[in-house]
Amino acid sequence: MNVTIIGLGLIGGSLALSLRQHGLARRFIGVEQSPAHARRALELGLVDKIEPDLAAAVAQADLVVVAVPMDAMLTVLPAVLDAAGPQQVVIDVGSTKQALLAAVAGHPRRGRFVAVHPMAGTEYSGPDAAVQGLFDGKTVVLCDTEHSDPDAVQLVEKLLQALPMRLLYLDAAAHDLHTAYVSHISHITSFALALTVLEKEKEEQRIFDLASGGFASTVRLAKSSPAMWVPIFRQNRPNVLDVLDEHLHQLQHFRELLAREDYDGLTRQIQQANHIRKILP
Amino acid sequence: MNVTIIGLGLIGGSLALSLRQHGLARRFIGVEQSPAHARRALELGLVDKIEPDLAAAVAQADLVVVAVPMDAMLTVLPAVLDAAGPQQVVIDVGSTKQALLAAVAGHPRRGRFVAVHPMAGTEYSGPDAAVQGLFDGKTVVLCDTEHSDPDAVQLVEKLLQALPMRLLYLDAAAHDLHTAYVSHISHITSFALALTVLEKEKEEQRIFDLASGGFASTVRLAKSSPAMWVPIFRQNRPNVLDVLDEHLHQLQHFRELLAREDYDGLTRQIQQANHIRKILP
């Protein structure tokens, strides 16, 4: 099988490595806007060749993976479907789904497209961030598969199960709601935590000296790139605003309890937060 | 050297394991209020014996480590100093310092006490949470050492350097300020994030399904115990309220930018947050 990967960053690059590792594809063609990233992807062996022309890259593939940021995705995915034939399969790997599925809803090749969101990543980006095994054992969400051709869904299921990933089926609206709750808000808290500490702690050496593992893990996501995350927040804005309001409410409640020295109340809040232990052991 | 550890939890237990591993002490005596924890500490080999009487436990030690939660610390540390002789050395391992140092300021044995805060930990507690190597390469803060006898400071420095830890000297006020910025606030954001997700996401299975590494690391500290953290927030209340207000301000600003669709503003905020990469590579 030939695979064309459009966007050779963390996710596109890691997927190429993982498909190759499991012997699921023979030849990898890359499409990459940044000449530096394209060169680096070749050096790292993420792909076998770079194809500058999108339509030519699609024409050579059995499977096309669109792995660009969500703003570019809204124009790149329709262009890929324009170029796709009736036998080829196209997937995205994007973090929001409603806007994207609306953008291709009436497309004559809609059936060849399967909407995929692997719940895996790191705070790094670009081809150097690609790692083998990134998807190993992780959950992958497939959205609105009833609008995809059954043979396309079957191929994608077979590949993802072989990585191996755990398949989960959600409609696009449910996907965007739940990822706002479980993924997008943690990025916002982490960005805001970094800004807080950078604002209060003017002595950078002190941050370095005093940062224990706890701080480092909480602030880790704040290293994530705006090019990836701003389009996600934009496309999932109503859900993100909703969960952000709940988060502000929880923090304000915590603040009030501490301000009025209600330590029993703080204890109860923390006990309730500890409930996350049962869900994420 | 004989070491008495008062409080056989994560920090006390890990310190016993680390001192033993490096051959820095021969015999470990434990004092532990919880009979179950005392039994478990013996089973795990954290200490060689349990001594029910505090004064007797202190009398047998060259070094006494007080590793109880910060509320108990305010009464246990003075009691330990009451029992200590002129040659023994006493350290705490607490996360706040001003209240504690005020509590022993006029004590006749104040010179035998060295205030120590190892910047290391996990979200777990109790003797089963003790791990060898927890302090390896981490920073440890020594506070107000000018109020400790030079021989006591030298012994403590020698032991901590041998673990090996990186020594940092701060006065108690600076310690409490900087730890609020770099450590205490990350626990609050994590508790609040857990409460947010538990409130919004009523389907617990969804949290489990969709929690990627990013969410798991951001919410990890929310597993931390209220018995440890409420006394810390209480004793460092002004600094914690101050940094919490800044954090609320940052989150509200982020919310406003998203609400009014100022995506350039959001990009700039995230770029600024990314600055944490330079400090914590």
Short mmCIF file of C-alpha atoms in Angstrom, two decimals, chain A residues 1-4 25-29 60-64:
data_model
loop_
_atom_site.label_atom_id
_atom_site.label_comp_id
_atom_site.label_asym_id
_atom_site.label_seq_id
_atom_site.Cartn_x
_atom_site.Cartn_y
_atom_site.Cartn_z
CA MET A 1 0.00 0.00 0.00
CA ASN A 2 1.16 3.54 -0.78
CA VAL A 3 0.42 6.24 1.77
CA THR A 4 0.53 9.97 1.18
CA ALA A 25 2.39 0.25 4.10
CA ARG A 26 5.26 -0.03 1.66
CA ARG A 27 5.84 3.45 0.35
CA PHE A 28 5.35 6.88 1.90
CA ILE A 29 4.94 10.11 -0.05
CA GLN A 60 -0.03 7.97 -6.09
CA ALA A 61 -1.72 6.91 -2.85
CA ASP A 62 -4.03 4.16 -1.69
CA LEU A 63 -4.45 6.05 1.59
CA VAL A 64 -4.12 9.80 2.09
#
